Coordinates of C-alpha atoms and ligand atoms in Angstrom, one line a residue:
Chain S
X209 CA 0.0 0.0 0.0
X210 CA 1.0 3.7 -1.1
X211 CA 1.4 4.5 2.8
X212 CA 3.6 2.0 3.7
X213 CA 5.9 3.2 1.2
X214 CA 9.4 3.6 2.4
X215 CA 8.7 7.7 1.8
X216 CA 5.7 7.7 5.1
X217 CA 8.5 5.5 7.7
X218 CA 11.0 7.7 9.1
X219 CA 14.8 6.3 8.6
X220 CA 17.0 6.4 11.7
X221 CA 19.6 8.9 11.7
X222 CA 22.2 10.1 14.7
X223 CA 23.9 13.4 14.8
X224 CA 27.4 13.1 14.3
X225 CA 28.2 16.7 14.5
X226 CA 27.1 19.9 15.1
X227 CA 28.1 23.2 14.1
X228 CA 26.7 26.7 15.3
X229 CA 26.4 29.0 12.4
X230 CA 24.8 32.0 14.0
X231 CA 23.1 32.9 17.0
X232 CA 20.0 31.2 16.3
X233 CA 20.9 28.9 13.2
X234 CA 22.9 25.8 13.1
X235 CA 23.9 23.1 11.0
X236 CA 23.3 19.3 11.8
X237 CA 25.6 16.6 10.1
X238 CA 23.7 12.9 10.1
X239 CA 24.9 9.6 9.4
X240 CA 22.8 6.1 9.5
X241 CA 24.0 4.0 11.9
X242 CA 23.0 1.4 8.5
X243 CA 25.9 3.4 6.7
X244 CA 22.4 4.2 4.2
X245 CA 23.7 6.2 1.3
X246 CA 21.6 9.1 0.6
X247 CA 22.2 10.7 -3.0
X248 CA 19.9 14.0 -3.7
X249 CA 19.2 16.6 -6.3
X250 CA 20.0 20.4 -4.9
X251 CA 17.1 22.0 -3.7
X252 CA 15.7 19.0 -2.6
X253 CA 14.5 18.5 1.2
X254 CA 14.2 15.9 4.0
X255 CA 11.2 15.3 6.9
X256 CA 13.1 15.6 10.2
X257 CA 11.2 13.7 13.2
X258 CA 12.0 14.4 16.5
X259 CA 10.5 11.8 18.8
X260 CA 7.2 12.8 20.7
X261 CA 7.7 16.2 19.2
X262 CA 7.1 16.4 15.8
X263 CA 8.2 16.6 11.7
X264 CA 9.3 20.0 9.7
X265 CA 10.6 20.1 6.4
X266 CA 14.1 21.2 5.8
X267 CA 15.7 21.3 2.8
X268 CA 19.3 19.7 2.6
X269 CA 22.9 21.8 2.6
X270 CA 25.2 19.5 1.8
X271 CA 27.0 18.8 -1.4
X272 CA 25.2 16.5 -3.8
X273 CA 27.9 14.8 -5.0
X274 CA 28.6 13.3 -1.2
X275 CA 26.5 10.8 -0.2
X276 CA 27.4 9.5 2.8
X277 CA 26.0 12.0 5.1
X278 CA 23.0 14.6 5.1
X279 CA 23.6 17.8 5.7
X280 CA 20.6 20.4 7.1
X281 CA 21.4 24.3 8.1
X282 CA 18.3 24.8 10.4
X283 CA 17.2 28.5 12.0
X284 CA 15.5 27.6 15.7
X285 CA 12.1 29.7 15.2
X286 CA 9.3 27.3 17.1
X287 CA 8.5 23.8 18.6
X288 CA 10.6 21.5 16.4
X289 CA 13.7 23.4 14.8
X290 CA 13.9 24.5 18.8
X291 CA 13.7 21.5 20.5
X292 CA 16.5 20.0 17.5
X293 CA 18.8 22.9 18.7
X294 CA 19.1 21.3 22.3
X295 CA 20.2 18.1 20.3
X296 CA 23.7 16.5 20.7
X297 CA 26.4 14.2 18.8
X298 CA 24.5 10.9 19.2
X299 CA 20.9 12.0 19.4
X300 CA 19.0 10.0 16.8
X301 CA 16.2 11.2 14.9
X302 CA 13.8 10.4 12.2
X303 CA 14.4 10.9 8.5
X304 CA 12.1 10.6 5.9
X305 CA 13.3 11.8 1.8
X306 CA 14.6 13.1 -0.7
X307 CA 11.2 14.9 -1.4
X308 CA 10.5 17.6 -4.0
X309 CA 12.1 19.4 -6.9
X310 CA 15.1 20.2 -7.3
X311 CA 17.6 23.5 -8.7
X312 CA 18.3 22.9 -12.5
X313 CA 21.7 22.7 -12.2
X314 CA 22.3 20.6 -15.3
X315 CA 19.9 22.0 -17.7
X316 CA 22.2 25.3 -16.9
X317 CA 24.8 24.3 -18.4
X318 CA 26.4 26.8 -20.3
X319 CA 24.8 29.6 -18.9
X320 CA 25.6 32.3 -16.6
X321 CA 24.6 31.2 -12.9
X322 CA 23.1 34.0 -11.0
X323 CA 22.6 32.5 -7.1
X324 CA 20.8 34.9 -5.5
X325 CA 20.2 34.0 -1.5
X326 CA 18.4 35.9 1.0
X327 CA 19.3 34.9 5.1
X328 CA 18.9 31.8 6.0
X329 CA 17.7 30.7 1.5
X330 CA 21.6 30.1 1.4
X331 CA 21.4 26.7 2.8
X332 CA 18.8 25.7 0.2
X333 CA 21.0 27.0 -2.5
X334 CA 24.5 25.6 -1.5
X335 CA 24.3 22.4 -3.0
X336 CA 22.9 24.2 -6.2
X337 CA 27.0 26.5 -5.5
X338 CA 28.6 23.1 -4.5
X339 CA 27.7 20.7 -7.8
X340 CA 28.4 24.4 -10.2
X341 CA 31.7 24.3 -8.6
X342 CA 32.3 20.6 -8.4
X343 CA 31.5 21.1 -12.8
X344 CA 32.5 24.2 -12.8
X345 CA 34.1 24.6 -16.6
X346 CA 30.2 23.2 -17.4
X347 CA 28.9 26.9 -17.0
X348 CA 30.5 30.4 -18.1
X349 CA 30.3 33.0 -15.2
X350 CA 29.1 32.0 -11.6
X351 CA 28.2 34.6 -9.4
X352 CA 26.3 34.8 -5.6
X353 CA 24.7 37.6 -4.2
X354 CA 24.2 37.0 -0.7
X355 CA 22.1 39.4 1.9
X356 CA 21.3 39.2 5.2
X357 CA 20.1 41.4 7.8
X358 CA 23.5 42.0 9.8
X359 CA 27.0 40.8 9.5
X360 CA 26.5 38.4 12.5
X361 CA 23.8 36.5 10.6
X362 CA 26.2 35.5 7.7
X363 CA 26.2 31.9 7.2
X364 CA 29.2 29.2 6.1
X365 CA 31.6 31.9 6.8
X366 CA 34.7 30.2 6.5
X367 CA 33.4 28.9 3.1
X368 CA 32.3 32.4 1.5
X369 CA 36.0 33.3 2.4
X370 CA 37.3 29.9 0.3
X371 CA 34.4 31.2 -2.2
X372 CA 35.4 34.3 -2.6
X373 CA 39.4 33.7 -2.8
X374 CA 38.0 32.0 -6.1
X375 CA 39.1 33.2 -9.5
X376 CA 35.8 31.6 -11.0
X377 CA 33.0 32.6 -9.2
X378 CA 32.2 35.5 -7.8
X379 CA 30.7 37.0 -4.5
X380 CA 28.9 40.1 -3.6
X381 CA 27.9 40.6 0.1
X382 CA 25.4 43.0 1.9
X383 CA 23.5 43.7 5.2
X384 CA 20.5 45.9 5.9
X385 CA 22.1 47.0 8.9
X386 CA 26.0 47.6 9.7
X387 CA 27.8 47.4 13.0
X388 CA 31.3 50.0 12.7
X389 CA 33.4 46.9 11.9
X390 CA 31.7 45.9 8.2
X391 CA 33.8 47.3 5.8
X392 CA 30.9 45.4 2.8
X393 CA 28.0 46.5 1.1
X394 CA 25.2 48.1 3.2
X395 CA 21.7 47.7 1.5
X396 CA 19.2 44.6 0.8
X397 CA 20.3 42.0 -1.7
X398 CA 18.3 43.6 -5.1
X399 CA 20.8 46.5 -4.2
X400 CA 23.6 43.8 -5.5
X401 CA 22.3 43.0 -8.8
X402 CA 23.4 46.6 -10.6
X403 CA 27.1 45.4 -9.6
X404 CA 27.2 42.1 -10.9
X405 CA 28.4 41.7 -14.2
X406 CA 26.2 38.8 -16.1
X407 CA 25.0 38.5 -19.6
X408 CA 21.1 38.7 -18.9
X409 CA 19.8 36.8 -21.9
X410 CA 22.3 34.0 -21.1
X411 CA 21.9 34.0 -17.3
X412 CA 19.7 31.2 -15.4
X413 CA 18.6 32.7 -11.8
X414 CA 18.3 30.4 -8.9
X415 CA 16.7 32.4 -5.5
X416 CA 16.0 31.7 -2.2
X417 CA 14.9 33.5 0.5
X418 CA 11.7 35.3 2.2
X419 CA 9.0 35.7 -0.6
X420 CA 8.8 39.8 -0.6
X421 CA 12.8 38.8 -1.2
X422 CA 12.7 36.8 -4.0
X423 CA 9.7 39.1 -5.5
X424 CA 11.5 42.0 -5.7
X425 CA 14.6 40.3 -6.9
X426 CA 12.8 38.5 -9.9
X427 CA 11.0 41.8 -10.8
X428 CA 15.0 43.7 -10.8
X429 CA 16.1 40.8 -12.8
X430 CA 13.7 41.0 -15.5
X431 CA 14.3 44.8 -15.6
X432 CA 18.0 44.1 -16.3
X433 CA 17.0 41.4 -19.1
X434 CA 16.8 37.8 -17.6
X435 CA 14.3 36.0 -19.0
X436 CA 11.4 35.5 -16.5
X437 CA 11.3 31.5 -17.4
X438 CA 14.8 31.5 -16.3
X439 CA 14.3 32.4 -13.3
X440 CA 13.7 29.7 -10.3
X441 CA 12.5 30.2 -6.6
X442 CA 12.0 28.0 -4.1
X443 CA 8.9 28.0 -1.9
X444 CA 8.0 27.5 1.9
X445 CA 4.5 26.2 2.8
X446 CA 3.7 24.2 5.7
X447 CA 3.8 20.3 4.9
X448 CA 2.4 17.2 6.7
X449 CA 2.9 14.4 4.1
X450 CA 5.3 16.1 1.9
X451 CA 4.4 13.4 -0.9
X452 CA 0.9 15.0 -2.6
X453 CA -1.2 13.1 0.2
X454 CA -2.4 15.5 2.7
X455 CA -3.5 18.7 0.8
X456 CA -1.5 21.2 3.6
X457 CA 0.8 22.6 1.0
X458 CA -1.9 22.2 -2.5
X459 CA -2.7 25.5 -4.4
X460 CA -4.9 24.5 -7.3
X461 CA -3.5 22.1 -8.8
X462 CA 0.2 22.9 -7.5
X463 CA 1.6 20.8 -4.6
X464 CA 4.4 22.6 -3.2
X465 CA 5.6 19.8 -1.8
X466 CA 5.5 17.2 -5.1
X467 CA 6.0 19.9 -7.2
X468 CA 8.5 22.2 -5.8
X469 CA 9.8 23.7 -3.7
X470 CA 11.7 24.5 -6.8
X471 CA 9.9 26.0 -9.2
X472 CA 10.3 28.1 -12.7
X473 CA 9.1 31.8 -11.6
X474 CA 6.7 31.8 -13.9
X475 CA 4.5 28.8 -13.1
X476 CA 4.3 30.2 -9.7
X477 CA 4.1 33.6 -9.5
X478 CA 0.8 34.2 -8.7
X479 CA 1.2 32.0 -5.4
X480 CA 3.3 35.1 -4.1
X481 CA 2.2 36.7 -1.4
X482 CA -0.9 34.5 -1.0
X483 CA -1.5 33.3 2.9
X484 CA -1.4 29.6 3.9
X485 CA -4.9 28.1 3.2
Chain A
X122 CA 36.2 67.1 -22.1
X123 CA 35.7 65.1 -24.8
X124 CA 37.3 62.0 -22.5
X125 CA 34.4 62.7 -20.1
X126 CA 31.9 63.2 -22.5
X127 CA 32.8 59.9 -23.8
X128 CA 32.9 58.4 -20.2
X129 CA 29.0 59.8 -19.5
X130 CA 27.9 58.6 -22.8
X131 CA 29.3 55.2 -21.4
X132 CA 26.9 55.3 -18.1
X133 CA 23.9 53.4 -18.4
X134 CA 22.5 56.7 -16.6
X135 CA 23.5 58.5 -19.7
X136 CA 22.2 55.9 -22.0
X137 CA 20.1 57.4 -25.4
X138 CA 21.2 61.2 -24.2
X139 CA 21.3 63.2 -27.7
X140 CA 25.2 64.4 -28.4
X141 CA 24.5 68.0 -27.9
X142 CA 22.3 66.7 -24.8
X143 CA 26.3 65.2 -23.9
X144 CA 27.9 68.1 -24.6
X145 CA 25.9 70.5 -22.1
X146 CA 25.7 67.9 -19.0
X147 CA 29.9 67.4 -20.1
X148 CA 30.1 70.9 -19.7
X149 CA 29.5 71.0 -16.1
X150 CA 31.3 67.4 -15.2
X151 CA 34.7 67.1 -13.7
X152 CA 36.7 64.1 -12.3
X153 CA 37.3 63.8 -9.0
X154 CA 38.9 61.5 -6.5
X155 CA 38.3 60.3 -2.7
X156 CA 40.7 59.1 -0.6
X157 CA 39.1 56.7 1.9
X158 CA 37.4 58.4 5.1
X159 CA 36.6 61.6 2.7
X160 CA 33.6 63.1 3.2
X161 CA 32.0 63.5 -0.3
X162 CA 29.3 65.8 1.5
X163 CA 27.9 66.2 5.0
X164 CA 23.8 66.5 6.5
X165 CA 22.4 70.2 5.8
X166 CA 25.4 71.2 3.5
X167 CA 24.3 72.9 0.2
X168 CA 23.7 70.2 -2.2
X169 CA 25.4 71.5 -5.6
X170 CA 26.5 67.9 -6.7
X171 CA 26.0 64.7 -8.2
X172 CA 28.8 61.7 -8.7
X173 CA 28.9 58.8 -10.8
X174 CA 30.8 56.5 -9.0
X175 CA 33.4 54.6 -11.9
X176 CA 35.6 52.8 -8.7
X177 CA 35.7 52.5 -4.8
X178 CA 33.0 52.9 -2.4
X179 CA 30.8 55.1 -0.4
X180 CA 28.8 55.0 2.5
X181 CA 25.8 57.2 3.1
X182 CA 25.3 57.6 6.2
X183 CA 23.6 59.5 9.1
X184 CA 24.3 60.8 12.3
X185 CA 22.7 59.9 15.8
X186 CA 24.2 61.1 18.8
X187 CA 23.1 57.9 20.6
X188 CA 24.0 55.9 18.1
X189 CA 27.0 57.3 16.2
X190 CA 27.1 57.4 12.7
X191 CA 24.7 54.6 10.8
X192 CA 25.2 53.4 7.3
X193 CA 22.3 53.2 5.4
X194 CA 23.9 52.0 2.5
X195 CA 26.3 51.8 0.3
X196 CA 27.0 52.5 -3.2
X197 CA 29.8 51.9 -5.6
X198 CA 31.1 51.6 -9.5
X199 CA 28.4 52.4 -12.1
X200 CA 26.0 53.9 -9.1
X201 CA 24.8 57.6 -9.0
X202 CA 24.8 58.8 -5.9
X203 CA 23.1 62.3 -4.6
X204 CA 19.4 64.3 -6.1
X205 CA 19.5 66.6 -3.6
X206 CA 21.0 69.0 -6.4
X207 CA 17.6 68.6 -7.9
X208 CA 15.2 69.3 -5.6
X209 CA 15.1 72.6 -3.3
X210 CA 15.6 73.8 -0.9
X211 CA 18.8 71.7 -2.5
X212 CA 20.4 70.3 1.0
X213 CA 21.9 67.2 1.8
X214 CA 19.8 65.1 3.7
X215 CA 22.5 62.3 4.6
X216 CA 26.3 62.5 4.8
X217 CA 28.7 60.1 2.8
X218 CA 31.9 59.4 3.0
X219 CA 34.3 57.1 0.9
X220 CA 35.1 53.8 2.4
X221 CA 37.9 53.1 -0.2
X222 CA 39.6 55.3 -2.7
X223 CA 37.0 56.4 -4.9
X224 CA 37.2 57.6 -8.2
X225 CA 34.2 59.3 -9.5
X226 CA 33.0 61.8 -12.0
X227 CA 31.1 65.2 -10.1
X228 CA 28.5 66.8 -12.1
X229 CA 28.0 70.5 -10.8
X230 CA 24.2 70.4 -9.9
X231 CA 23.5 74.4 -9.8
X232 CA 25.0 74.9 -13.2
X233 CA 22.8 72.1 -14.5
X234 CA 20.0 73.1 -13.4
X235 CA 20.1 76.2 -15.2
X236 CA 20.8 74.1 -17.9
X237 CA 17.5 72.3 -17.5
X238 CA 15.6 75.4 -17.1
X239 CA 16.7 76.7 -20.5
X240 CA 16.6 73.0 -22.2
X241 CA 13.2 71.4 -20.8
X242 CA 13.6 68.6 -22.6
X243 CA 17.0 68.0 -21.5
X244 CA 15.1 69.1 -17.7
X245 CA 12.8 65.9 -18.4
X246 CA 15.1 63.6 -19.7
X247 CA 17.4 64.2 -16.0
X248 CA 14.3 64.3 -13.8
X249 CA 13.0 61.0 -15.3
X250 CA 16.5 58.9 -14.4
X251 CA 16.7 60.9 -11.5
X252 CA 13.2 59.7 -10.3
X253 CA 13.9 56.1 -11.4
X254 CA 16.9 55.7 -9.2
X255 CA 14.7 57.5 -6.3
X256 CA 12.2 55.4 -7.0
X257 CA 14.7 52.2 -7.0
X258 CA 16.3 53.4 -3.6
X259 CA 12.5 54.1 -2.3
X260 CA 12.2 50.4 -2.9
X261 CA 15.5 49.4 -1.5
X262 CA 14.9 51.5 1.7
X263 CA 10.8 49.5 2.2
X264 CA 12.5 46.5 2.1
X265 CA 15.3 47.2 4.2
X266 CA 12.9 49.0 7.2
X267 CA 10.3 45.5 7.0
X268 CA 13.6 43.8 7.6
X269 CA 12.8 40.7 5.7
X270 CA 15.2 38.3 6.6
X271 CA 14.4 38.5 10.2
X272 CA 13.2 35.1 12.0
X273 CA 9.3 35.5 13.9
X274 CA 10.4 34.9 17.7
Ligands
FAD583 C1 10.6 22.8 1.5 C2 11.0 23.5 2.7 C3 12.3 23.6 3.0 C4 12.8 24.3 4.2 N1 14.1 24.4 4.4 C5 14.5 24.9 5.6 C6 15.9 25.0 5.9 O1 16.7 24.6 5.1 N2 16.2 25.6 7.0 C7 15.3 26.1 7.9 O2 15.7 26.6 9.0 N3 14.0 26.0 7.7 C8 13.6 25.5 6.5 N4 12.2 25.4 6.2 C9 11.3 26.0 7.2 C10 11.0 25.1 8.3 O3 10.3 23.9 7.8 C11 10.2 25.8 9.4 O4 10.9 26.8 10.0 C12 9.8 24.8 10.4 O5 8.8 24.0 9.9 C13 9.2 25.4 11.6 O6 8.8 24.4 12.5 P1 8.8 24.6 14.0 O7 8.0 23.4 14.6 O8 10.1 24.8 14.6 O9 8.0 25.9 14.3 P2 6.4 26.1 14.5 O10 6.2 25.7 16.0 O11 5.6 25.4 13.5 O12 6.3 27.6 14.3 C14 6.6 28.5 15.4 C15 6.6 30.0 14.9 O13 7.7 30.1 13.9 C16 7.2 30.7 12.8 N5 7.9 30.2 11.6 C17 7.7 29.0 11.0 N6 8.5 28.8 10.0 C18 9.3 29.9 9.9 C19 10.3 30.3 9.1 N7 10.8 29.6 8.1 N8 10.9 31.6 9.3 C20 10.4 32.3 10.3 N9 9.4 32.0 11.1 C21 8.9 30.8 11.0 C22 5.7 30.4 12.7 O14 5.0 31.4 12.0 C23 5.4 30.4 14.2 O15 5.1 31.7 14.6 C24 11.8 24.8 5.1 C25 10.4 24.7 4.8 C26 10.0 24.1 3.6 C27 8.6 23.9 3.3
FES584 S1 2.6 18.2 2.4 FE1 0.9 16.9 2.1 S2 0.3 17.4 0.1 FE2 2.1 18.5 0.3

């Protein structure tokens, strides 16, 4: 039966390490104790289970073309995420996935990559930066824009300085708000587009972050030229099933679960803005 | 002043600007330079300039006495930065001040303005990028105060 399907059973996983990112973001590293291989498209996500607490969909961080452990950069913001922030090395919890779309890393090839990541919408997107890199002479000019709302919240910092030491790819920084020690860009991230140099027409766009975000920064984007079916979000809606079962996440005919969370702008773009149902 | 005719008909701000439409905004350009901690202008000063940025930095900024000086943002190569040239009672509103050497091309707002009276259409031409980068930065500044990226506590 459909819902005895290895997707519905959670897999068990333990935390092997993990690694505070921010104040109130972190990033867990899991292994099966059944040494399970877990290969993955970028953009795709998991179901976490905490025992007795509950499930919340997180999409994965790690680098697609490593198998062997799951990666997951999580901000703490209610019950679950909270409660997996308390976690340590050893605790195990429930894993169900790979669910949903994914970035379309290979049908980009030989185009210029625009990542465009808004707070804690980098995690989603590093695996999309990881496989680019790990193929890197596959696409012509890779570039990130990256904003968050200070300096402090600035995620995989000691990997945007690796990034940004490289020849190939290119990295533009901003916060909304400054402390006297950021020497960066000051401004939100559609502030960061005018200074990238990209060849619009050839340019595939991949964004995450907080809708208004990623609304604005498609609108700038097709002002500078991008095509608009180019251009690929990912969405956040609340999920239960996350495998086109339970309705929570259906618009219409659109599961954002089944169908995204990846999805080309234009096919979703007049979800924007509308509330959960 | 053909070189910085050339560089303005270069600047997507610039972009479609008639030659003789060139040669009057050239007319009041010069090249300047900004060695890092330079104040390009300060709050309340007479606003009499505009810069196109073509390398470096700049932070605009303001002033709190609680809170020091605050940068609101920052702008760099290919950016405009300053209207207040344009709009009277032509003051500053915000200070800026280069955060690396900054090499940028000053465009003397009083004598265009007198250009613009004469020349409407050249008036109307500047007003409309002028209002399209206000308009951007409008934008920019919404997004900025809603501060989007923050988590819901
Ligand atoms: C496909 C997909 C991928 C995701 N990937 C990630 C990821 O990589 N990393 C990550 O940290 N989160 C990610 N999320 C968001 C994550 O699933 C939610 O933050 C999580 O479900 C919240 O559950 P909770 O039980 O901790 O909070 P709840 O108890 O359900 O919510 C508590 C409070 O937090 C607010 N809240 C819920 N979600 C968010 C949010 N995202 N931002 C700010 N406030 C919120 C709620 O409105 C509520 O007020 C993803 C969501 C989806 C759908
Ligand atoms: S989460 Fe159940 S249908 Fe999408």
């Amino acid at each position: 039966m459909f819902l005895s399907s290895p997707s519905m059973i959670p897999q068990l996983f333990s935390i092997q390490n993990i690694k505070n990112e921010t104040r109130d973001t972190f990033t867990l590293e899991l292994v099966s104790p059944d040494k399970l291989n877990i290969s993955f498209h970028a953009g795709q996500f998991m179901m976490l289970y905490v025992f007795g607490i509950g499930e919340v969909p997180i999409s994965i961080s790690g680098n697609p073309t490593k198998t062997t452990k799951l990666l997951h950069t999580i901000r703490a913001v209610g019950t679950v995420t909270k409660q997996l922030k308390t976690m340590k090395r050893g605790d195990v919890i429930g894993v169900r996935g790979p669910f949903g779309s994914h970035w379309p890393v290979d049908e980009s090839q030989g185009k210029d990559i625009l990542i465009v990541a808004g707070g804690i919408g980098l995690a989603p997107l590093r695996p999309a930066l990881l496989y680019i890199l790990a193929y890197r002479q596959r696409y012509r000019k890779v570039t990130l824009l990256y904003g968050t709302r200070t300096a402090d919240d600035l995620l995989f910092l000691s990997e945007i300085e690796q990034w940004r030491a490289r020849l190939d790819l290119d990295v533009y920084i901003t916060v909304d708000r400054s402390s006297k020690e950021w020497r960066g860009n000051v401004g939100v991230v559609t502030t960061l587009i005018s200074k990238a140099t990209f060849e619009p027409s050839k340019t595939v766009a991949m964004i995450c972050g907080p809708e208004i975000m990623m609304r604005f920064v498609s609108v700038e984007l097709q002002r500078c030229g991008v095509l608009v079916e180019n251009i690929f979000v990912s969405l956040e809606r609340n999920m239960k099933c996350a495998i086109g079962l339970c309705g929570h996440c259906q618009y219409g005919n659109i599961f954002v679960c089944k169908d995204g969370p990846v999805f080309a702008f234009p096919k979703i773009q007049h979800l924007f803005g509308k509330r959960e149902l | 002043m053909e070189t910085l005719k050339i560089i303005l008909a270069e600047h997507p701000f610039f972009k479609d600007f008639e030659a003789k439409h060139l040669d009057l905004i050239a007319g009041c350009a010069s090249n300047v330079k900004f060695n890092p901690e330079k104040f390009l202008f300060r709050e309340g000063e007479e606003a009499n300039k505009f810069y196109l940025i073509r390398s470096g930095k700049v932070a605009v900024e303001m002033y709190g006495t609680e809170r020091g000086s605050i940068t609101i943002q920052t702008i760099g190569r290919g950016e405009i930065l300053g209207w207040s040239w344009l709009i009277p009672p032509y003051l500053w509103h915000f200070d800026a001040h280069a955060i690396e050497l900054t090499r940028a091309i000053a465009l003397d707002g009083k004598c265009l303005r007198k250009k613009c009276e004469k020349d409407s259409t050249l008036g109307y031409k500047l007003m409309k990028r002028i209002a399209y980068i206000m308009e951007n930065r409008l934008q920019a500044t919404r997004l900025q105060l809603l501060d989007m990226y923050a988590a819901t506590e």
